[in-house]
Amino acid sequence: MNKKFAIGCSLLLLSLFVVAGYLAADFYRTIPDDIERRFVGRDSCIQCHQTEMAAFEGSDHDLAMDLATDESVLANFNDQTLTHDGLTSRMFRDGERFMVHTDGPDGQMRDYEIKYVFGVRPLQQYMVELDRPENAKPDEVGRVQVLRESWDTEKEQWFYLMPPDVDELIEADDPLHWTGITQNWNASCASCHSTDVHKNFRPAVAEYRTTFSEIDVSCEACHGPASYHVELANRKSPFWDRKHGYGLVNLKTTSNIPQVESCAPCHSRRTMMSESFRPGCNFDDYFATQTIVDPIYHVDGQVRDEDYVYGSFIQSKMFHKGIKCTDCHDPHSTRLKYTGNALCTSCHQNQHPAGKYDTPNHHHHEPGQPGSFCVDCHMPATTYMMLDSRRDHSFRVPRPDLSIQHGTPNACSSCHLDETKISNRTSEQPLRQYLDWIIAAEQGDEVIANELDRTNQAMQQAIEKWYVDPPETERTKYYEQLAAALASNDDTMNSNDQVTLFELAVDRNVPAIVRASATTQLVRELDDQAFEVAKEALLDPDPKVAAAALLRIDAEIGRIAEQNRYSEANWNSDESFDEIASLVAPMLSSPHRRVRNEAARVFATLPPTTRSRVATPRQRRDFEAALSEFEQSLLVENDRASTHMMLGSLHEMMGEIEKAKNDYRTAIGVEPNVSGPRTNLAAVINAEVDQLRNQMQLMRSGQSGGVQAGQLRQMLEQIQSKQLRIAQLRAEEHLLLEKDINRSAGLDDTHGLHYRFAMSAFLQRDLEKTEKHLKIAHEQQPENETYLLGLATYYVQVQNAEAAIQFTDQLLSLDPNHQGYQNLKTAAMRIPRVQSPPPKDQPEPAPNNDESGKENQ
């Protein structure tokens, strides 16, 4: 019996050891970090996650996009018409198909089939697939455009979705037309309304072959590709993966950053640098966040245009206290977790004495009425797309004092403006919402400006009465500092504002987006102190700030180049750039893609000899890798002309002229109606003409061998051919610029466009338009040296001595030692003076002739 028991125990122990060994082996089994994780679709999730799926179905994410069917289309297509600016569109059915009869890309009225619907509340939009490649695969989508005829789901009526600042018919060749690039789904909408989107644009043939794994924002858009998760769930094992957990990104960490940055790609104003982002990745490696600049934000950081939440949220104390998106929003239904003030007091009542905030002692309004709700004061709303009200997520306290100083909004005034007190307005700006009042005041409407000031003053008096030295003011002092720094410009920034700007750029206690925004403004401050601040900002651990600092470093290159422009120093051997090269070179190996991209761009602008002299062999390899990565980042938006123009400029700087020419040609092919690439291509070809002329001169002088008549004739033919091409490009560019000028009528800050058009008019020998638009650019920015130089040079060219001297004197008052300005003044002084005509009641004196019989001026 004892022997059998011993044998039994031994077998049991052996079995336990085997099982333990198996379990240990199973526990330690894992996959390589670089294994491909595939998108498997929501059907793989439903079986185990039915509760979450039930909440998801019918949510805004679920209805972000869909095929146009009887179930998904909410609008009335029973032969409905909508007229706007004299153009009537008709929405109707053709059997099972939903149709629209409207103006197409050539301006002609045609029937188009609506293939997709977009969104569900408060409006629904409709999409047409205009160009589908003949051999496209079933899962590939061609060029899809979003109609401006839209459906108001609350009022149940059609309306025309006008873009901001437009109050007239949009012509067919306008980028804002429904067939234009701004309404292109592939470029502007797809990445956030569908899952695992790949644009797949082919520039050579200007066609899209866009794909997605699911048509809407599905499970894997937030949780990442789930193939390994499904594999683990189906594996006969008691363990998940000891290293990779559930095989999905962990969004329930102590830090709020993984979750917030998983939402940010679709809820931010940003530029995409790679389509490879997956939840849990470093957001800044794949996207460049828009900093706080006009007109996206007000100068104190409040949202003005759509920022889609992230840019305002990361300004807030809420974000920096660790608040996550899911603290307020249910992640599957996308609805708020609580109603009314419970949304805020669910947290704040636990941290503060009961009733501290949700009481008239705090908000000073009648409970249950406007002004008593937390969001009324701390999350003011602005309406976009004519119907869609969205709240500012910076969670700030109202600051009427900043409104008085800088014209920024405050939540108090937004409710207390009194439209009955205004009359005899000078602006036609409609007053649909608070922002419209601010815009009207900015455009010079004194009636509106006075009412805003009256209201702001009253609100500030109430604040001072109700709150004695509110602690929030000190803790959010950077709002005031940012407003002071951003509201001033080159000619109004005083020394105090400049110091504030410098302090904000390097103060690690303020949010990174504020530091980055202040650092970006250093580009305006071309002095040694600003350069020193930028050098310090380069060391900031946040890539947004370091990338912004590189902008100022780039501006320093321009400053040095301008200083040496009229000196004898040779660009390619000047050691003035060595310090900059030594600053930028280490950034080429930054762990952050965004910093590497900016560093590569800036390093490429340096003279080749400087790059070779300063960079170590390792840094030169880093530069090649970072430059290639930068080019790939640009090509994410290879359906935009601006991308290929940037590539062309980059290849020009690297001496790759044929690549640059191809880039500019591609830009023209991708967006034929965009101004810019023709100018750049003409400039490159013009440089080739100059080279050919120099070669011919050398050949004729005998410095490059004997003169061969056939070779000279061939070179002359090349010059003539290139000149014809240049003339054609410039003529086409001039027409496009003129269209841009007409479209910009009434808009502010169009000085750059007017200057470009003036230069184009000069090349077209239209001197009247040259002078007119140079003056407009100068009037908008009187201290801009480029515009002053343009006017001075123009008047020298047309021999107008008085005007030439006037503007060269203004240039020299800004920079008395500028050799180029001195040379221009000398040329102006040499222009013969034209005598004023005599009074009409006096006889004109006889000309004073010299011995040769010529008039002596």
Short mmCIF file of C-alpha atoms in Angstrom, two decimals, residues 508-841:
data_model
loop_
_atom_site.label_atom_id
_atom_site.label_comp_id
_atom_site.label_asym_id
_atom_site.label_seq_id
_atom_site.Cartn_x
_atom_site.Cartn_y
_atom_site.Cartn_z
CA ARG A 508 8.19 74.63 -18.23
CA ASN A 509 5.31 75.41 -15.86
CA VAL A 510 3.00 76.46 -18.69
CA PRO A 511 1.42 73.98 -21.12
CA ALA A 512 3.65 72.75 -23.94
CA ILE A 513 1.33 74.09 -26.63
CA VAL A 514 1.61 77.56 -25.07
CA ARG A 515 5.42 77.28 -24.98
CA ALA A 516 5.40 76.11 -28.59
CA SER A 517 3.11 78.95 -29.64
CA ALA A 518 5.30 81.55 -27.93
CA THR A 519 8.40 79.97 -29.46
CA THR A 520 6.83 80.13 -32.92
CA GLN A 521 6.38 83.88 -32.46
CA LEU A 522 10.15 84.25 -31.98
CA VAL A 523 10.41 84.17 -35.77
CA ARG A 524 9.20 87.79 -35.70
CA GLU A 525 11.96 88.79 -33.28
CA LEU A 526 15.15 88.81 -35.33
CA ASP A 527 17.55 89.86 -32.60
CA ASP A 528 20.26 88.14 -30.61
CA GLN A 529 18.15 87.72 -27.47
CA ALA A 530 15.39 85.91 -29.36
CA PHE A 531 18.01 83.65 -30.90
CA GLU A 532 19.33 82.79 -27.44
CA VAL A 533 15.81 81.97 -26.25
CA ALA A 534 15.31 79.73 -29.30
CA LYS A 535 18.54 77.90 -28.45
CA GLU A 536 17.18 77.19 -24.97
CA ALA A 537 13.82 76.11 -26.39
CA LEU A 538 15.62 73.59 -28.59
CA LEU A 539 16.34 71.60 -25.42
CA ASP A 540 12.66 71.42 -24.42
CA PRO A 541 11.58 67.78 -23.94
CA ASP A 542 8.29 68.38 -25.76
CA PRO A 543 8.70 67.95 -29.53
CA LYS A 544 6.14 70.69 -30.24
CA VAL A 545 8.41 73.24 -28.58
CA ALA A 546 11.68 71.96 -30.05
CA ALA A 547 10.16 71.94 -33.54
CA ALA A 548 8.94 75.51 -33.04
CA ALA A 549 12.44 76.55 -31.92
CA LEU A 550 13.83 75.21 -35.18
CA LEU A 551 11.61 77.71 -37.02
CA ARG A 552 13.48 80.53 -35.28
CA ILE A 553 16.81 78.88 -36.05
CA ASP A 554 15.74 78.78 -39.70
CA ALA A 555 14.91 82.50 -39.53
CA GLU A 556 18.42 83.11 -38.21
CA ILE A 557 19.83 81.57 -41.38
CA GLY A 558 17.79 84.07 -43.37
CA ARG A 559 18.98 86.93 -41.19
CA ILE A 560 22.64 86.02 -41.68
CA ALA A 561 22.14 85.52 -45.41
CA GLU A 562 20.52 88.96 -45.69
CA GLN A 563 23.35 90.58 -43.73
CA ASN A 564 25.90 89.01 -46.06
CA ARG A 565 23.91 89.63 -49.21
CA TYR A 566 25.82 92.75 -50.18
CA SER A 567 29.13 91.85 -48.56
CA GLU A 568 32.07 90.11 -50.16
CA ALA A 569 31.59 87.02 -47.98
CA ASN A 570 30.99 83.91 -50.05
CA TRP A 571 27.80 82.02 -49.16
CA ASN A 572 29.44 78.63 -49.51
CA SER A 573 32.46 79.40 -47.36
CA ASP A 574 31.02 81.80 -44.80
CA GLU A 575 31.57 80.46 -41.28
CA SER A 576 28.70 82.55 -39.87
CA PHE A 577 26.47 79.50 -40.23
CA ASP A 578 28.72 77.15 -38.26
CA GLU A 579 27.01 77.82 -34.92
CA ILE A 580 23.61 77.13 -36.43
CA ALA A 581 24.85 73.93 -38.05
CA SER A 582 26.26 72.78 -34.71
CA LEU A 583 22.88 73.45 -33.06
CA VAL A 584 20.81 71.67 -35.69
CA ALA A 585 23.00 68.66 -36.43
CA PRO A 586 22.36 66.87 -33.09
CA MET A 587 18.59 67.30 -33.62
CA LEU A 588 18.80 65.11 -36.72
CA SER A 589 18.89 62.05 -34.46
CA SER A 590 16.12 63.22 -32.11
CA PRO A 591 13.85 60.43 -30.85
CA HIS A 592 10.90 62.47 -32.17
CA ARG A 593 10.05 62.30 -35.85
CA ARG A 594 8.62 65.82 -35.88
CA VAL A 595 11.88 67.27 -34.56
CA ARG A 596 13.94 65.21 -37.03
CA ASN A 597 11.74 66.46 -39.87
CA GLU A 598 12.19 70.11 -38.95
CA ALA A 599 15.90 69.63 -38.32
CA ALA A 600 16.36 68.02 -41.74
CA ARG A 601 14.48 70.86 -43.44
CA VAL A 602 16.54 73.53 -41.66
CA PHE A 603 19.85 71.72 -42.14
CA ALA A 604 19.13 71.47 -45.88
CA THR A 605 18.95 75.28 -46.13
CA LEU A 606 22.54 75.65 -44.93
CA PRO A 607 25.38 75.98 -47.47
CA PRO A 608 26.69 72.54 -48.52
CA THR A 609 30.20 73.43 -47.38
CA THR A 610 28.89 74.31 -43.93
CA ARG A 611 27.07 71.01 -43.67
CA SER A 612 30.21 69.13 -44.66
CA ARG A 613 32.52 71.15 -42.42
CA VAL A 614 30.46 71.06 -39.22
CA ALA A 615 28.62 67.74 -39.27
CA THR A 616 30.38 64.56 -38.18
CA PRO A 617 30.21 61.50 -40.46
CA ARG A 618 27.49 60.11 -38.19
CA GLN A 619 25.52 63.35 -38.38
CA ARG A 620 25.79 63.38 -42.17
CA ARG A 621 24.26 59.90 -42.20
CA ASP A 622 21.60 61.12 -39.79
CA PHE A 623 20.88 63.99 -42.18
CA GLU A 624 20.39 61.65 -45.12
CA ALA A 625 18.03 59.46 -43.10
CA ALA A 626 16.10 62.40 -41.63
CA LEU A 627 15.85 64.09 -45.02
CA SER A 628 14.41 60.93 -46.56
CA GLU A 629 11.97 60.65 -43.65
CA PHE A 630 10.99 64.30 -44.12
CA GLU A 631 10.26 63.73 -47.79
CA GLN A 632 8.10 60.73 -46.93
CA SER A 633 6.23 62.84 -44.36
CA LEU A 634 5.49 65.44 -47.02
CA LEU A 635 4.25 62.80 -49.44
CA VAL A 636 1.45 61.84 -47.05
CA GLU A 637 -0.33 64.79 -48.68
CA ASN A 638 0.89 64.09 -52.21
CA ASP A 639 -2.49 65.13 -53.59
CA ARG A 640 -1.73 68.77 -52.75
CA ALA A 641 0.27 71.12 -54.95
CA SER A 642 1.87 72.66 -51.85
CA THR A 643 3.51 69.32 -51.03
CA HIS A 644 5.24 69.10 -54.39
CA MET A 645 6.24 72.76 -54.21
CA MET A 646 7.94 72.11 -50.87
CA LEU A 647 9.67 69.08 -52.34
CA GLY A 648 10.75 71.19 -55.31
CA SER A 649 12.24 73.85 -53.04
CA LEU A 650 14.00 71.15 -51.03
CA HIS A 651 15.48 69.56 -54.15
CA GLU A 652 16.58 72.97 -55.41
CA MET A 653 18.45 73.56 -52.13
CA MET A 654 20.10 70.15 -52.50
CA GLY A 655 21.14 70.98 -56.08
CA GLU A 656 18.82 68.37 -57.60
CA ILE A 657 17.41 70.63 -60.30
CA GLU A 658 15.75 68.00 -62.50
CA LYS A 659 13.92 66.59 -59.48
CA ALA A 660 12.80 70.10 -58.59
CA LYS A 661 11.43 70.70 -62.09
CA ASN A 662 9.53 67.41 -61.94
CA ASP A 663 8.14 68.39 -58.55
CA TYR A 664 6.80 71.67 -59.89
CA ARG A 665 5.33 69.94 -62.94
CA THR A 666 3.64 67.42 -60.65
CA ALA A 667 2.25 70.25 -58.55
CA ILE A 668 0.69 71.76 -61.66
CA GLY A 669 -0.79 68.40 -62.67
CA VAL A 670 -2.17 67.66 -59.22
CA GLU A 671 -3.89 71.04 -58.77
CA PRO A 672 -3.96 72.85 -62.13
CA ASN A 673 -5.85 75.86 -60.74
CA VAL A 674 -3.43 76.63 -57.88
CA SER A 675 -1.06 79.56 -58.21
CA GLY A 676 2.58 79.12 -57.24
CA PRO A 677 4.17 76.12 -58.96
CA ARG A 678 4.34 77.86 -62.34
CA THR A 679 6.28 80.74 -60.80
CA ASN A 680 8.79 78.33 -59.25
CA LEU A 681 9.16 76.30 -62.44
CA ALA A 682 9.65 79.48 -64.49
CA ALA A 683 12.36 80.60 -62.06
CA VAL A 684 14.25 77.31 -62.39
CA ILE A 685 14.05 77.43 -66.18
CA ASN A 686 15.12 81.08 -66.13
CA ALA A 687 18.23 80.07 -64.15
CA GLU A 688 18.99 77.54 -66.89
CA VAL A 689 18.67 80.31 -69.47
CA ASP A 690 21.21 82.40 -67.54
CA GLN A 691 23.59 79.45 -67.45
CA LEU A 692 23.28 78.96 -71.19
CA ARG A 693 23.94 82.65 -71.80
CA ASN A 694 27.02 82.54 -69.59
CA GLN A 695 28.28 79.50 -71.50
CA MET A 696 27.76 81.27 -74.80
CA GLN A 697 29.60 84.33 -73.51
CA LEU A 698 32.54 82.21 -72.40
CA MET A 699 32.62 80.41 -75.74
CA ARG A 700 32.58 83.68 -77.66
CA SER A 701 35.39 85.06 -75.49
CA GLY A 702 37.44 81.95 -76.13
CA GLN A 703 37.66 81.01 -72.45
CA SER A 704 36.02 77.63 -72.98
CA GLY A 705 37.59 76.50 -76.23
CA GLY A 706 36.82 77.33 -79.80
CA VAL A 707 33.52 78.71 -80.93
CA GLN A 708 31.42 76.26 -82.93
CA ALA A 709 28.65 77.90 -84.90
CA GLY A 710 26.42 74.80 -84.78
CA GLN A 711 26.77 74.53 -81.04
CA LEU A 712 26.03 78.20 -80.52
CA ARG A 713 22.97 77.95 -82.74
CA GLN A 714 21.74 74.94 -80.79
CA MET A 715 22.21 76.77 -77.50
CA LEU A 716 20.39 79.81 -78.86
CA GLU A 717 17.48 77.59 -79.90
CA GLN A 718 17.39 76.13 -76.38
CA ILE A 719 17.29 79.62 -74.90
CA GLN A 720 14.46 80.68 -77.18
CA SER A 721 12.48 77.52 -76.42
CA LYS A 722 12.94 77.99 -72.67
CA GLN A 723 12.00 81.66 -72.89
CA LEU A 724 8.76 80.75 -74.64
CA ARG A 725 8.00 78.24 -71.89
CA ILE A 726 8.79 80.84 -69.21
CA ALA A 727 6.47 83.36 -70.86
CA GLN A 728 3.70 80.77 -71.06
CA LEU A 729 4.10 79.78 -67.40
CA ARG A 730 4.12 83.39 -66.23
CA ALA A 731 1.06 84.26 -68.30
CA GLU A 732 -0.86 81.28 -66.86
CA GLU A 733 0.29 82.17 -63.36
CA HIS A 734 -0.82 85.77 -63.80
CA LEU A 735 -4.37 84.69 -64.66
CA LEU A 736 -4.52 82.41 -61.62
CA LEU A 737 -3.22 85.16 -59.33
CA GLU A 738 -5.80 87.56 -60.69
CA LYS A 739 -8.53 85.05 -59.81
CA ASP A 740 -7.07 84.77 -56.32
CA ILE A 741 -7.10 88.57 -56.01
CA ASN A 742 -10.76 88.74 -57.02
CA ARG A 743 -11.73 85.97 -54.60
CA SER A 744 -9.92 87.66 -51.72
CA ALA A 745 -11.79 90.95 -52.09
CA GLY A 746 -12.83 92.21 -48.66
CA LEU A 747 -10.61 89.81 -46.71
CA ASP A 748 -7.95 90.97 -44.26
CA ASP A 749 -4.25 90.17 -44.39
CA THR A 750 -4.02 89.60 -48.14
CA HIS A 751 -0.84 91.68 -48.49
CA GLY A 752 1.26 88.70 -49.55
CA LEU A 753 -1.11 87.87 -52.38
CA HIS A 754 -1.20 91.50 -53.56
CA TYR A 755 2.59 91.62 -53.58
CA ARG A 756 2.84 88.43 -55.63
CA PHE A 757 0.27 89.75 -58.08
CA ALA A 758 2.14 93.06 -58.35
CA MET A 759 5.37 91.24 -59.22
CA SER A 760 3.50 89.14 -61.78
CA ALA A 761 1.91 92.27 -63.28
CA PHE A 762 5.37 93.82 -63.63
CA LEU A 763 6.57 90.79 -65.57
CA GLN A 764 3.49 91.14 -67.77
CA ARG A 765 4.42 94.84 -68.24
CA ASP A 766 1.18 95.99 -66.65
CA LEU A 767 2.64 98.92 -64.70
CA GLU A 768 -0.69 100.28 -63.54
CA LYS A 769 -1.59 97.06 -61.71
CA THR A 770 1.97 96.72 -60.45
CA GLU A 771 1.82 100.06 -58.67
CA LYS A 772 -1.77 99.56 -57.46
CA HIS A 773 -1.17 96.21 -55.76
CA LEU A 774 2.25 97.15 -54.36
CA LYS A 775 0.49 100.04 -52.67
CA ILE A 776 -2.23 97.77 -51.28
CA ALA A 777 0.39 95.40 -49.83
CA HIS A 778 2.25 98.37 -48.34
CA GLU A 779 -0.94 99.87 -46.87
CA GLN A 780 -1.74 96.59 -45.11
CA GLN A 781 1.79 96.27 -43.71
CA PRO A 782 3.48 99.71 -43.80
CA GLU A 783 6.67 98.55 -42.05
CA ASN A 784 7.23 95.48 -44.23
CA GLU A 785 10.65 95.97 -45.80
CA THR A 786 9.87 93.65 -48.73
CA TYR A 787 6.94 95.82 -49.79
CA LEU A 788 8.90 99.04 -49.27
CA LEU A 789 11.71 97.58 -51.33
CA GLY A 790 9.25 96.56 -54.04
CA LEU A 791 7.86 100.11 -54.26
CA ALA A 792 11.29 101.73 -54.18
CA THR A 793 12.59 99.41 -56.90
CA TYR A 794 9.46 99.92 -59.00
CA TYR A 795 9.75 103.71 -58.89
CA VAL A 796 13.44 103.52 -59.77
CA GLN A 797 12.53 101.32 -62.74
CA VAL A 798 9.86 103.74 -63.99
CA GLN A 799 12.12 106.73 -63.30
CA ASN A 800 9.85 108.39 -60.71
CA ALA A 801 12.51 110.18 -58.72
CA GLU A 802 10.32 111.69 -56.02
CA ALA A 803 8.56 108.43 -55.10
CA ALA A 804 11.79 106.40 -55.41
CA ILE A 805 13.58 108.70 -52.96
CA GLN A 806 10.61 108.63 -50.57
CA PHE A 807 10.61 104.85 -50.27
CA THR A 808 14.37 104.38 -50.25
CA ASP A 809 14.51 106.90 -47.39
CA GLN A 810 11.95 104.81 -45.49
CA LEU A 811 14.08 101.71 -46.07
CA LEU A 812 17.21 103.44 -44.84
CA SER A 813 15.37 104.68 -41.76
CA LEU A 814 14.79 101.02 -40.88
CA ASP A 815 18.31 99.87 -41.72
CA PRO A 816 20.75 102.78 -42.34
CA ASN A 817 23.74 100.50 -42.99
CA HIS A 818 22.07 98.26 -45.55
CA GLN A 819 24.32 98.40 -48.61
CA GLY A 820 21.55 97.40 -50.97
CA TYR A 821 19.28 100.20 -49.75
CA GLN A 822 22.14 102.67 -50.09
CA ASN A 823 22.71 101.55 -53.68
CA LEU A 824 19.03 101.96 -54.43
CA LYS A 825 19.07 105.48 -52.96
CA THR A 826 22.01 106.34 -55.20
CA ALA A 827 20.09 105.08 -58.23
CA ALA A 828 17.05 107.12 -57.18
CA MET A 829 19.14 110.27 -56.85
CA ARG A 830 20.46 109.82 -60.38
CA ILE A 831 16.98 109.83 -61.92
CA PRO A 832 16.52 113.04 -63.94
CA ARG A 833 14.03 115.38 -62.25
CA VAL A 834 10.97 116.33 -64.30
CA GLN A 835 10.15 120.02 -63.98
CA SER A 836 6.64 120.90 -62.89
CA PRO A 837 4.52 122.36 -65.71
CA PRO A 838 4.08 126.13 -65.53
CA PRO A 839 0.78 127.64 -64.37
CA LYS A 840 -1.81 127.66 -67.12
CA ASP A 841 -2.05 131.45 -67.07
#
